[in-house]
mmCIF file of C-alpha atoms and ligand atoms in Angstrom:
data_model
loop_
_atom_site.group_PDB
_atom_site.id
_atom_site.type_symbol
_atom_site.label_atom_id
_atom_site.label_comp_id
_atom_site.label_asym_id
_atom_site.label_seq_id
_atom_site.Cartn_x
_atom_site.Cartn_y
_atom_site.Cartn_z
ATOM 1 C CA UNK A 1122 0.000 0.001 0.000
ATOM 2 C CA UNK A 1123 1.704 3.218 -1.073
ATOM 3 C CA UNK A 1124 1.948 5.665 1.787
ATOM 4 C CA UNK A 1125 1.245 9.394 1.800
ATOM 5 C CA UNK A 1126 2.160 11.264 4.962
ATOM 6 C CA UNK A 1127 -0.123 14.216 5.739
ATOM 7 C CA UNK A 1128 1.187 16.752 8.194
ATOM 8 C CA UNK A 1129 1.124 20.492 8.454
ATOM 9 C CA UNK A 1130 1.001 22.109 5.016
ATOM 10 C CA UNK A 1131 0.530 18.803 3.234
ATOM 11 C CA UNK A 1132 -2.391 17.986 5.469
ATOM 12 C CA UNK A 1133 -4.030 21.344 4.839
ATOM 13 C CA UNK A 1134 -3.388 21.038 1.114
ATOM 14 C CA UNK A 1135 -4.904 17.575 1.129
ATOM 15 C CA UNK A 1136 -7.768 18.946 3.151
ATOM 16 C CA UNK A 1137 -8.390 21.703 0.614
ATOM 17 C CA UNK A 1138 -8.053 19.211 -2.217
ATOM 18 C CA UNK A 1139 -10.407 16.619 -0.834
ATOM 19 C CA UNK A 1140 -12.977 18.768 0.951
ATOM 20 C CA UNK A 1141 -13.674 21.144 -1.921
ATOM 21 C CA UNK A 1142 -14.121 18.134 -4.147
ATOM 22 C CA UNK A 1143 -11.446 19.505 -6.458
ATOM 23 C CA UNK A 1144 -12.202 21.728 -9.455
ATOM 24 C CA UNK A 1145 -14.351 20.317 -12.225
ATOM 25 C CA UNK A 1146 -15.838 17.485 -10.243
ATOM 26 C CA UNK A 1147 -19.507 17.060 -9.427
ATOM 27 C CA UNK A 1148 -20.844 19.374 -6.763
ATOM 28 C CA UNK A 1149 -19.601 22.495 -8.473
ATOM 29 C CA UNK A 1150 -22.916 24.070 -7.636
ATOM 30 C CA UNK A 1151 -20.995 26.256 -5.211
ATOM 31 C CA UNK A 1152 -21.632 24.207 -2.107
ATOM 32 C CA UNK A 1153 -18.536 22.989 -0.288
ATOM 33 C CA UNK A 1154 -17.808 19.305 0.181
ATOM 34 C CA UNK A 1155 -19.952 16.543 -1.117
ATOM 35 C CA UNK A 1156 -23.146 18.061 -2.472
ATOM 36 C CA UNK A 1157 -23.933 17.150 -6.078
ATOM 37 C CA UNK A 1158 -26.391 18.718 -8.505
ATOM 38 C CA UNK A 1159 -28.810 15.864 -7.895
ATOM 39 C CA UNK A 1160 -29.018 16.194 -4.088
ATOM 40 C CA UNK A 1161 -26.910 15.097 -1.139
ATOM 41 C CA UNK A 1162 -24.461 12.205 -1.129
ATOM 42 C CA UNK A 1163 -25.865 9.388 1.024
ATOM 43 C CA UNK A 1164 -23.196 7.845 3.254
ATOM 44 C CA UNK A 1165 -23.394 4.944 5.715
ATOM 45 C CA UNK A 1166 -20.775 5.257 8.485
ATOM 46 C CA UNK A 1167 -20.045 2.128 10.543
ATOM 47 C CA UNK A 1168 -18.273 3.361 13.687
ATOM 48 C CA UNK A 1169 -16.665 0.976 16.218
ATOM 49 C CA UNK A 1170 -18.804 2.124 19.150
ATOM 50 C CA UNK A 1171 -18.176 4.651 21.923
ATOM 51 C CA UNK A 1172 -15.397 2.914 23.868
ATOM 52 C CA UNK A 1173 -13.148 5.893 24.609
ATOM 53 C CA UNK A 1174 -12.647 9.636 24.654
ATOM 54 C CA UNK A 1175 -10.736 9.252 21.403
ATOM 55 C CA UNK A 1176 -13.731 7.593 19.814
ATOM 56 C CA UNK A 1177 -16.072 10.378 20.888
ATOM 57 C CA UNK A 1178 -13.768 12.963 19.319
ATOM 58 C CA UNK A 1179 -13.546 10.888 16.131
ATOM 59 C CA UNK A 1180 -17.331 10.484 15.918
ATOM 60 C CA UNK A 1181 -17.841 14.222 16.415
ATOM 61 C CA UNK A 1182 -15.303 14.987 13.692
ATOM 62 C CA UNK A 1183 -17.008 12.593 11.283
ATOM 63 C CA UNK A 1184 -20.539 13.832 11.970
ATOM 64 C CA UNK A 1185 -19.405 17.460 11.550
ATOM 65 C CA UNK A 1186 -17.748 16.708 8.208
ATOM 66 C CA UNK A 1187 -20.579 14.523 6.850
ATOM 67 C CA UNK A 1188 -23.209 17.172 7.616
ATOM 68 C CA UNK A 1189 -26.230 18.172 5.556
ATOM 69 C CA UNK A 1190 -24.808 21.617 4.873
ATOM 70 C CA UNK A 1191 -21.698 19.913 3.499
ATOM 71 C CA UNK A 1192 -23.930 18.033 1.072
ATOM 72 C CA UNK A 1193 -24.204 14.669 2.830
ATOM 73 C CA UNK A 1194 -27.065 12.527 4.093
ATOM 74 C CA UNK A 1195 -25.369 10.480 6.842
ATOM 75 C CA UNK A 1196 -26.638 7.216 8.308
ATOM 76 C CA UNK A 1197 -24.569 6.563 11.464
ATOM 77 C CA UNK A 1198 -24.156 3.232 13.259
ATOM 78 C CA UNK A 1199 -22.051 2.555 16.372
ATOM 79 C CA UNK A 1200 -21.468 -1.185 16.792
ATOM 80 C CA UNK A 1201 -20.681 -1.241 20.541
ATOM 81 C CA UNK A 1202 -17.278 -2.842 19.812
ATOM 82 C CA UNK A 1203 -19.025 -5.929 18.339
ATOM 83 C CA UNK A 1204 -17.432 -6.974 15.005
ATOM 84 C CA UNK A 1205 -20.478 -9.015 13.910
ATOM 85 C CA UNK A 1206 -22.804 -6.071 14.570
ATOM 86 C CA UNK A 1207 -20.503 -3.795 12.597
ATOM 87 C CA UNK A 1208 -20.539 -6.119 9.562
ATOM 88 C CA UNK A 1209 -24.343 -6.304 9.838
ATOM 89 C CA UNK A 1210 -24.459 -2.494 9.785
ATOM 90 C CA UNK A 1211 -22.388 -2.421 6.597
ATOM 91 C CA UNK A 1212 -24.745 -4.980 5.033
ATOM 92 C CA UNK A 1213 -27.691 -2.754 5.935
ATOM 93 C CA UNK A 1214 -25.997 0.195 4.200
ATOM 94 C CA UNK A 1215 -25.544 -1.958 1.081
ATOM 95 C CA UNK A 1216 -29.250 -2.915 1.161
ATOM 96 C CA UNK A 1217 -30.116 0.755 1.699
ATOM 97 C CA UNK A 1218 -28.246 1.527 -1.546
ATOM 98 C CA UNK A 1219 -26.134 4.357 -0.122
ATOM 99 C CA UNK A 1220 -23.730 6.187 -2.455
ATOM 100 C CA UNK A 1221 -20.690 5.376 -0.267
ATOM 101 C CA UNK A 1222 -19.775 3.514 2.929
ATOM 102 C CA UNK A 1223 -17.225 4.615 5.542
ATOM 103 C CA UNK A 1224 -15.927 2.122 8.128
ATOM 104 C CA UNK A 1225 -13.718 2.369 11.219
ATOM 105 C CA UNK A 1226 -13.156 -1.411 11.440
ATOM 106 C CA UNK A 1227 -13.171 -2.734 15.015
ATOM 107 C CA UNK A 1228 -10.877 -5.650 14.073
ATOM 108 C CA UNK A 1229 -8.574 -6.235 11.096
ATOM 109 C CA UNK A 1230 -9.861 -9.634 9.956
ATOM 110 C CA UNK A 1231 -13.170 -10.947 8.578
ATOM 111 C CA UNK A 1232 -13.911 -8.162 6.089
ATOM 112 C CA UNK A 1233 -13.466 -9.914 2.700
ATOM 113 C CA UNK A 1234 -17.079 -11.060 2.196
ATOM 114 C CA UNK A 1235 -18.941 -7.867 3.059
ATOM 115 C CA UNK A 1236 -16.397 -5.679 1.237
ATOM 116 C CA UNK A 1237 -16.864 -7.874 -1.844
ATOM 117 C CA UNK A 1238 -20.650 -7.462 -1.493
ATOM 118 C CA UNK A 1239 -20.201 -3.664 -1.414
ATOM 119 C CA UNK A 1240 -17.973 -3.847 -4.501
ATOM 120 C CA UNK A 1241 -20.535 -6.044 -6.292
ATOM 121 C CA UNK A 1242 -23.193 -3.446 -5.438
ATOM 122 C CA UNK A 1243 -20.972 -0.721 -6.891
ATOM 123 C CA UNK A 1244 -20.702 1.085 -3.535
ATOM 124 C CA UNK A 1245 -17.203 2.449 -2.772
ATOM 125 C CA UNK A 1246 -15.830 1.888 0.740
ATOM 126 C CA UNK A 1247 -13.526 4.358 2.497
ATOM 127 C CA UNK A 1248 -11.770 3.202 5.699
ATOM 128 C CA UNK A 1249 -10.996 5.722 8.439
ATOM 129 C CA UNK A 1250 -8.881 5.234 11.567
ATOM 130 C CA UNK A 1251 -8.218 1.464 11.672
ATOM 131 C CA UNK A 1252 -7.174 -0.797 8.790
ATOM 132 C CA UNK A 1253 -8.165 -4.278 7.597
ATOM 133 C CA UNK A 1254 -6.143 -7.262 6.371
ATOM 134 C CA UNK A 1255 -8.353 -7.559 3.262
ATOM 135 C CA UNK A 1256 -6.782 -6.743 -0.102
ATOM 136 C CA UNK A 1257 -6.743 -3.020 -0.820
ATOM 137 C CA UNK A 1258 -8.607 -3.891 -4.017
ATOM 138 C CA UNK A 1259 -11.647 -4.196 -1.751
ATOM 139 C CA UNK A 1260 -11.682 -0.573 -0.575
ATOM 140 C CA UNK A 1261 -11.153 2.761 -2.310
ATOM 141 C CA UNK A 1262 -8.892 4.425 0.269
ATOM 142 C CA UNK A 1263 -7.953 4.661 3.959
ATOM 143 C CA UNK A 1264 -7.096 7.658 6.123
ATOM 144 C CA UNK A 1265 -5.671 7.252 9.605
ATOM 145 C CA UNK A 1266 -2.591 7.058 11.771
ATOM 146 C CA UNK A 1267 0.597 5.028 11.757
ATOM 147 C CA UNK A 1268 -0.113 2.824 14.798
ATOM 148 C CA UNK A 1269 3.181 0.960 14.553
ATOM 149 C CA UNK A 1270 5.067 4.264 14.633
ATOM 150 C CA UNK A 1271 3.055 5.278 17.704
ATOM 151 C CA UNK A 1272 4.198 2.042 19.394
ATOM 152 C CA UNK A 1273 7.802 2.673 18.380
ATOM 153 C CA UNK A 1274 7.669 6.238 19.754
ATOM 154 C CA UNK A 1275 6.274 4.994 23.074
ATOM 155 C CA UNK A 1276 8.882 2.213 23.204
ATOM 156 C CA UNK A 1277 11.738 4.578 22.403
ATOM 157 C CA UNK A 1278 10.715 6.755 25.361
ATOM 158 C CA UNK A 1279 10.695 3.659 27.608
ATOM 159 C CA UNK A 1280 14.098 2.538 26.286
ATOM 160 C CA UNK A 1281 15.580 6.004 26.852
ATOM 161 C CA UNK A 1282 14.007 6.304 30.310
ATOM 162 C CA UNK A 1283 14.867 2.847 31.644
ATOM 163 C CA UNK A 1284 17.700 1.782 29.330
ATOM 164 C CA UNK A 1285 19.651 -0.985 30.997
ATOM 165 C CA UNK A 1286 17.945 -0.672 34.401
ATOM 166 C CA UNK A 1287 16.088 -3.937 35.077
ATOM 167 C CA UNK A 1288 12.438 -2.854 34.670
ATOM 168 C CA UNK A 1289 9.223 -4.832 35.162
ATOM 169 C CA UNK A 1290 6.454 -3.755 32.772
ATOM 170 C CA UNK A 1291 2.767 -4.607 32.462
ATOM 171 C CA UNK A 1292 0.778 -3.829 29.311
ATOM 172 C CA UNK A 1293 -2.885 -2.866 28.833
ATOM 173 C CA UNK A 1294 -3.579 -3.890 25.221
ATOM 174 C CA UNK A 1295 -6.258 -2.381 23.017
ATOM 175 C CA UNK A 1296 -9.144 -4.362 21.533
ATOM 176 C CA UNK A 1297 -7.935 -7.866 20.628
ATOM 177 C CA UNK A 1298 -7.502 -8.201 16.875
ATOM 178 C CA UNK A 1299 -7.631 -4.468 16.198
ATOM 179 C CA UNK A 1300 -4.981 -2.800 14.062
ATOM 180 C CA UNK A 1301 -3.935 -0.320 16.795
ATOM 181 C CA UNK A 1302 -3.530 -3.095 19.385
ATOM 182 C CA UNK A 1303 -1.512 -5.285 17.016
ATOM 183 C CA UNK A 1304 0.662 -2.523 15.616
ATOM 184 C CA UNK A 1305 1.269 -0.641 18.878
ATOM 185 C CA UNK A 1306 2.434 -3.888 20.493
ATOM 186 C CA UNK A 1307 4.710 -4.675 17.557
ATOM 187 C CA UNK A 1308 6.270 -1.204 17.388
ATOM 188 C CA UNK A 1309 6.889 -0.993 21.145
ATOM 189 C CA UNK A 1310 8.461 -4.459 21.256
ATOM 190 C CA UNK A 1311 10.870 -3.538 18.449
ATOM 191 C CA UNK A 1312 11.865 -0.304 20.201
ATOM 192 C CA UNK A 1313 12.720 -1.967 23.535
ATOM 193 C CA UNK A 1314 14.747 -4.838 22.044
ATOM 194 C CA UNK A 1315 18.039 -5.129 23.903
ATOM 195 C CA UNK A 1316 16.887 -3.160 26.943
ATOM 196 C CA UNK A 1317 16.381 -4.608 30.445
ATOM 197 C CA UNK A 1318 12.611 -4.046 30.251
ATOM 198 C CA UNK A 1319 10.767 -7.298 31.019
ATOM 199 C CA UNK A 1320 7.070 -7.792 30.322
ATOM 200 C CA UNK A 1321 5.462 -9.320 33.444
ATOM 201 C CA UNK A 1322 1.993 -9.445 31.883
ATOM 202 C CA UNK A 1323 0.026 -8.140 28.911
ATOM 203 C CA UNK A 1324 -3.780 -8.255 28.672
ATOM 204 C CA UNK A 1325 -6.530 -6.438 26.798
ATOM 205 C CA UNK A 1326 -8.468 -3.660 28.471
ATOM 206 C CA UNK A 1327 -10.605 -3.183 25.336
ATOM 207 C CA UNK A 1328 -9.562 0.481 25.095
ATOM 208 C CA UNK A 1329 -12.001 1.272 27.925
ATOM 209 C CA UNK A 1330 -11.370 3.034 31.249
ATOM 210 C CA UNK A 1331 -13.424 0.461 33.195
ATOM 211 C CA UNK A 1332 -11.556 -2.561 31.826
ATOM 212 C CA UNK A 1333 -8.218 -0.795 32.183
ATOM 213 C CA UNK A 1334 -8.955 -0.373 35.887
ATOM 214 C CA UNK A 1335 -10.101 -3.997 36.361
ATOM 215 C CA UNK A 1336 -7.101 -5.495 34.553
ATOM 216 C CA UNK A 1337 -4.689 -3.214 36.417
ATOM 217 C CA UNK A 1338 -6.255 -4.301 39.732
ATOM 218 C CA UNK A 1339 -5.419 -7.871 38.710
ATOM 219 C CA UNK A 1340 -1.848 -6.923 37.825
ATOM 220 C CA UNK A 1341 -1.428 -5.165 41.193
ATOM 221 C CA UNK A 1342 -2.766 -8.166 43.108
ATOM 222 C CA UNK A 1343 -0.341 -10.411 41.251
ATOM 223 C CA UNK A 1344 2.809 -8.240 41.129
ATOM 224 C CA UNK A 1345 2.142 -5.336 43.504
ATOM 225 C CA UNK A 1346 5.005 -2.896 43.868
ATOM 226 C CA UNK A 1347 7.247 -5.035 41.618
ATOM 227 C CA UNK A 1348 5.641 -3.193 38.703
ATOM 228 C CA UNK A 1349 7.860 -0.336 37.511
ATOM 229 C CA UNK A 1350 6.176 0.598 34.209
ATOM 230 C CA UNK A 1351 2.736 0.459 32.576
ATOM 231 C CA UNK A 1352 2.384 0.680 28.789
ATOM 232 C CA UNK A 1353 -1.270 1.453 27.986
ATOM 233 C CA UNK A 1354 -2.397 1.320 24.328
ATOM 234 C CA UNK A 1355 -4.715 4.267 25.027
ATOM 235 C CA UNK A 1356 -5.299 7.037 27.571
ATOM 236 C CA UNK A 1357 -8.670 5.709 28.717
ATOM 237 C CA UNK A 1358 -7.132 2.448 29.939
ATOM 238 C CA UNK A 1359 -4.262 4.412 31.537
ATOM 239 C CA UNK A 1360 -6.808 6.557 33.402
ATOM 240 C CA UNK A 1361 -8.573 3.441 34.682
ATOM 241 C CA UNK A 1362 -5.224 2.013 35.750
ATOM 242 C CA UNK A 1363 -4.432 5.239 37.636
ATOM 243 C CA UNK A 1364 -7.588 4.721 39.714
ATOM 244 C CA UNK A 1365 -6.428 1.176 40.559
ATOM 245 C CA UNK A 1366 -2.850 2.264 41.339
ATOM 246 C CA UNK A 1367 -4.048 4.986 43.721
ATOM 247 C CA UNK A 1368 -6.534 2.598 45.371
ATOM 248 C CA UNK A 1369 -3.579 0.290 46.031
ATOM 249 C CA UNK A 1370 -1.794 3.117 47.851
ATOM 250 C CA UNK A 1371 0.843 3.601 45.125
ATOM 251 C CA UNK A 1372 1.658 6.822 43.274
ATOM 252 C CA UNK A 1373 1.022 6.751 39.483
ATOM 253 C CA UNK A 1374 3.798 8.451 37.518
ATOM 254 C CA UNK A 1375 6.215 7.904 40.415
ATOM 255 C CA UNK A 1376 5.990 4.339 41.850
ATOM 256 C CA UNK A 1377 4.676 3.092 38.508
ATOM 257 C CA UNK A 1378 5.688 5.101 35.436
ATOM 258 C CA UNK A 1379 3.026 5.227 32.700
ATOM 259 C CA UNK A 1380 3.372 5.680 28.941
ATOM 260 C CA UNK A 1381 0.163 5.931 26.908
ATOM 261 C CA UNK A 1382 -1.212 6.740 23.444
ATOM 262 C CA UNK A 1383 -3.990 9.106 22.197
ATOM 263 C CA UNK A 1384 -3.383 12.480 23.924
ATOM 264 C CA UNK A 1385 -7.074 13.123 24.570
ATOM 265 C CA UNK A 1386 -7.901 15.918 27.013
ATOM 266 C CA UNK A 1387 -8.234 13.701 30.128
ATOM 267 C CA UNK A 1388 -4.976 11.934 29.294
ATOM 268 C CA UNK A 1389 -3.138 15.210 28.764
ATOM 269 C CA UNK A 1390 -4.491 16.500 32.104
ATOM 270 C CA UNK A 1391 -3.151 13.395 33.879
ATOM 271 C CA UNK A 1392 0.180 14.008 32.121
ATOM 272 C CA UNK A 1393 0.233 17.624 33.365
ATOM 273 C CA UNK A 1394 -0.683 16.341 36.839
ATOM 274 C CA UNK A 1395 2.320 13.990 36.792
ATOM 275 C CA UNK A 1396 0.236 10.791 36.892
ATOM 276 C CA UNK A 1397 1.290 9.806 33.347
ATOM 277 C CA UNK A 1398 4.890 10.290 32.186
ATOM 278 C CA UNK A 1399 4.676 10.364 28.379
ATOM 279 C CA UNK A 1400 1.872 10.335 25.792
ATOM 280 C CA UNK A 1401 2.052 9.679 22.057
ATOM 281 C CA UNK A 1402 -0.687 11.477 20.131
ATOM 282 C CA UNK A 1403 -3.165 9.706 17.855
ATOM 283 C CA UNK A 1404 -5.161 12.326 15.967
ATOM 284 C CA UNK A 1405 -8.933 11.555 15.890
ATOM 285 C CA UNK A 1406 -9.886 14.529 13.708
ATOM 286 C CA UNK A 1407 -10.240 12.550 10.465
ATOM 287 C CA UNK A 1408 -13.715 13.676 9.394
ATOM 288 C CA UNK A 1409 -12.769 16.310 6.820
ATOM 289 C CA UNK A 1410 -10.267 14.022 5.120
ATOM 290 C CA UNK A 1411 -12.724 11.107 5.049
ATOM 291 C CA UNK A 1412 -15.472 13.337 3.624
ATOM 292 C CA UNK A 1413 -13.128 14.656 0.982
ATOM 293 C CA UNK A 1414 -12.108 11.140 0.017
ATOM 294 C CA UNK A 1415 -15.775 10.135 -0.389
ATOM 295 C CA UNK A 1416 -16.375 13.176 -2.599
ATOM 296 C CA UNK A 1417 -13.257 12.507 -4.649
ATOM 297 C CA UNK A 1418 -13.952 8.802 -5.128
ATOM 298 C CA UNK A 1419 -17.552 9.443 -6.202
ATOM 299 C CA UNK A 1420 -16.313 12.147 -8.583
ATOM 300 C CA UNK A 1421 -13.965 9.602 -10.167
ATOM 301 C CA UNK A 1422 -10.856 11.462 -8.980
ATOM 302 C CA UNK A 1423 -7.807 9.264 -8.480
ATOM 303 C CA UNK A 1424 -6.945 8.884 -4.798
ATOM 304 C CA UNK A 1425 -4.152 7.064 -3.003
ATOM 305 C CA UNK A 1426 -4.876 3.871 -1.093
ATOM 306 C CA UNK A 1427 -3.572 5.319 2.179
ATOM 307 C CA UNK A 1428 -3.322 8.764 3.769
ATOM 308 C CA UNK A 1429 -1.398 8.901 7.061
ATOM 309 C CA UNK A 1430 -2.038 11.822 9.408
ATOM 310 C CA UNK A 1431 1.055 12.831 11.392
ATOM 311 C CA UNK A 1432 1.200 12.439 15.169
ATOM 312 C CA UNK A 1433 3.371 14.081 17.816
ATOM 313 C CA UNK A 1434 4.242 13.150 21.413
ATOM 314 C CA UNK A 1435 4.355 14.940 24.743
ATOM 315 C CA UNK A 1436 6.372 15.032 27.966
ATOM 316 C CA UNK A 1437 4.773 16.472 31.093
ATOM 317 C CA UNK A 1438 6.362 19.876 30.393
ATOM 318 C CA UNK A 1439 5.244 19.929 26.752
ATOM 319 C CA UNK A 1440 1.685 18.963 27.750
ATOM 320 C CA UNK A 1441 1.475 21.901 30.161
ATOM 321 C CA UNK A 1442 2.367 24.255 27.290
ATOM 322 C CA UNK A 1443 -0.236 22.999 24.815
ATOM 323 C CA UNK A 1444 -3.156 21.584 26.818
ATOM 324 C CA UNK A 1445 -5.285 24.733 26.679
ATOM 325 C CA UNK A 1446 -4.985 25.095 22.907
ATOM 326 C CA UNK A 1447 -5.704 21.522 21.838
ATOM 327 C CA UNK A 1448 -8.749 20.760 19.692
ATOM 328 C CA UNK A 1449 -9.715 17.520 21.473
HETATM 329 C C1 GZL B 1988 -6.727 4.579 17.245
HETATM 330 C C2 GZL B 1988 -8.137 4.200 17.648
HETATM 331 C C3 GZL B 1988 -8.131 3.663 19.041
HETATM 332 C C4 GZL B 1988 -7.716 4.703 20.078
HETATM 333 C C5 GZL B 1988 -8.593 4.313 21.207
HETATM 334 O O1 GZL B 1988 -6.744 5.244 16.025
HETATM 335 O O2 GZL B 1988 -8.654 3.218 16.774
HETATM 336 O O3 GZL B 1988 -9.466 3.265 19.358
HETATM 337 O O4 GZL B 1988 -6.349 4.674 20.393
HETATM 338 C C6 GZL B 1988 -9.899 4.053 20.470
HETATM 339 O O5 GZL B 1988 -8.738 5.275 22.209
HETATM 340 O O6 GZL B 1988 -10.813 3.414 21.274
HETATM 341 ZN ZN1 ZN B 1989 -11.364 16.272 -4.935
#
């Protein structure tokens, strides 16, 4: 899959390109975005669910971009983190005969059949956020983040921080089978190769605060103060773990260092408060790019198979500088 990195000027240029629907494509009736001369573009959006603060920000970004005034008629479905329900939602969009389908796939596998059905029905599919293992012949384009790079960035911080000091780590994994969980684990593991960081335990917390707390309670019962480091695949699970760490009478960010991914508001606040030590950003504001891709694909404009939005990362000091100006 050829890779286009969108950051800064390139991102804005891409935004302009895809949101205006380019010159000369349908929808030149002066309205911005997806409207065409024969009415709004109907889009079915199959969202994962509402498992985290990141997901809420992503849903808001998508609903804002796929608005009526932007020329879209959006049918939204949140699948409550249930892969079968999400595939059923996509099937319902196909039966509805929408113009295009957008999916944030809960898990990577199991998409071949329903994507083939969409292709047979002549309905283009755009992926946003997470990826699938299906052939990229089965979808028109994907826009999201480089999850493996996020894992590498988090692992490099851990390697620099702990280096050759024997360190016991526990991991709160994202949703089992999801691209971010797989790739963040892989990237982190590569980055800490050769260090003295040992993984005591690694379990899924399903990207949720509640499960992050429950799993961390289990880790604390099993390993107690032997735990030096927590790697959480997202802020929500880190925040749940902080509750468990404090309930156990330990100090998060001091007794147990924490590195996390997302950089949502609550996570950044915990970073400023010293309860988390480092956060790698994962930008949820993908709505405009996804809407532009739908418009472009329907207009027959050539698009790349993958658009990567750039991320950054934050120490406690950097978080304090930016927290008030962040968009999510
Ligand atoms: C990553 C996204 C993940 C976030 C979690 O792009 O799919 O899902 O890291 C969210 O917070 O639940
Ligand atoms: Zn365009």
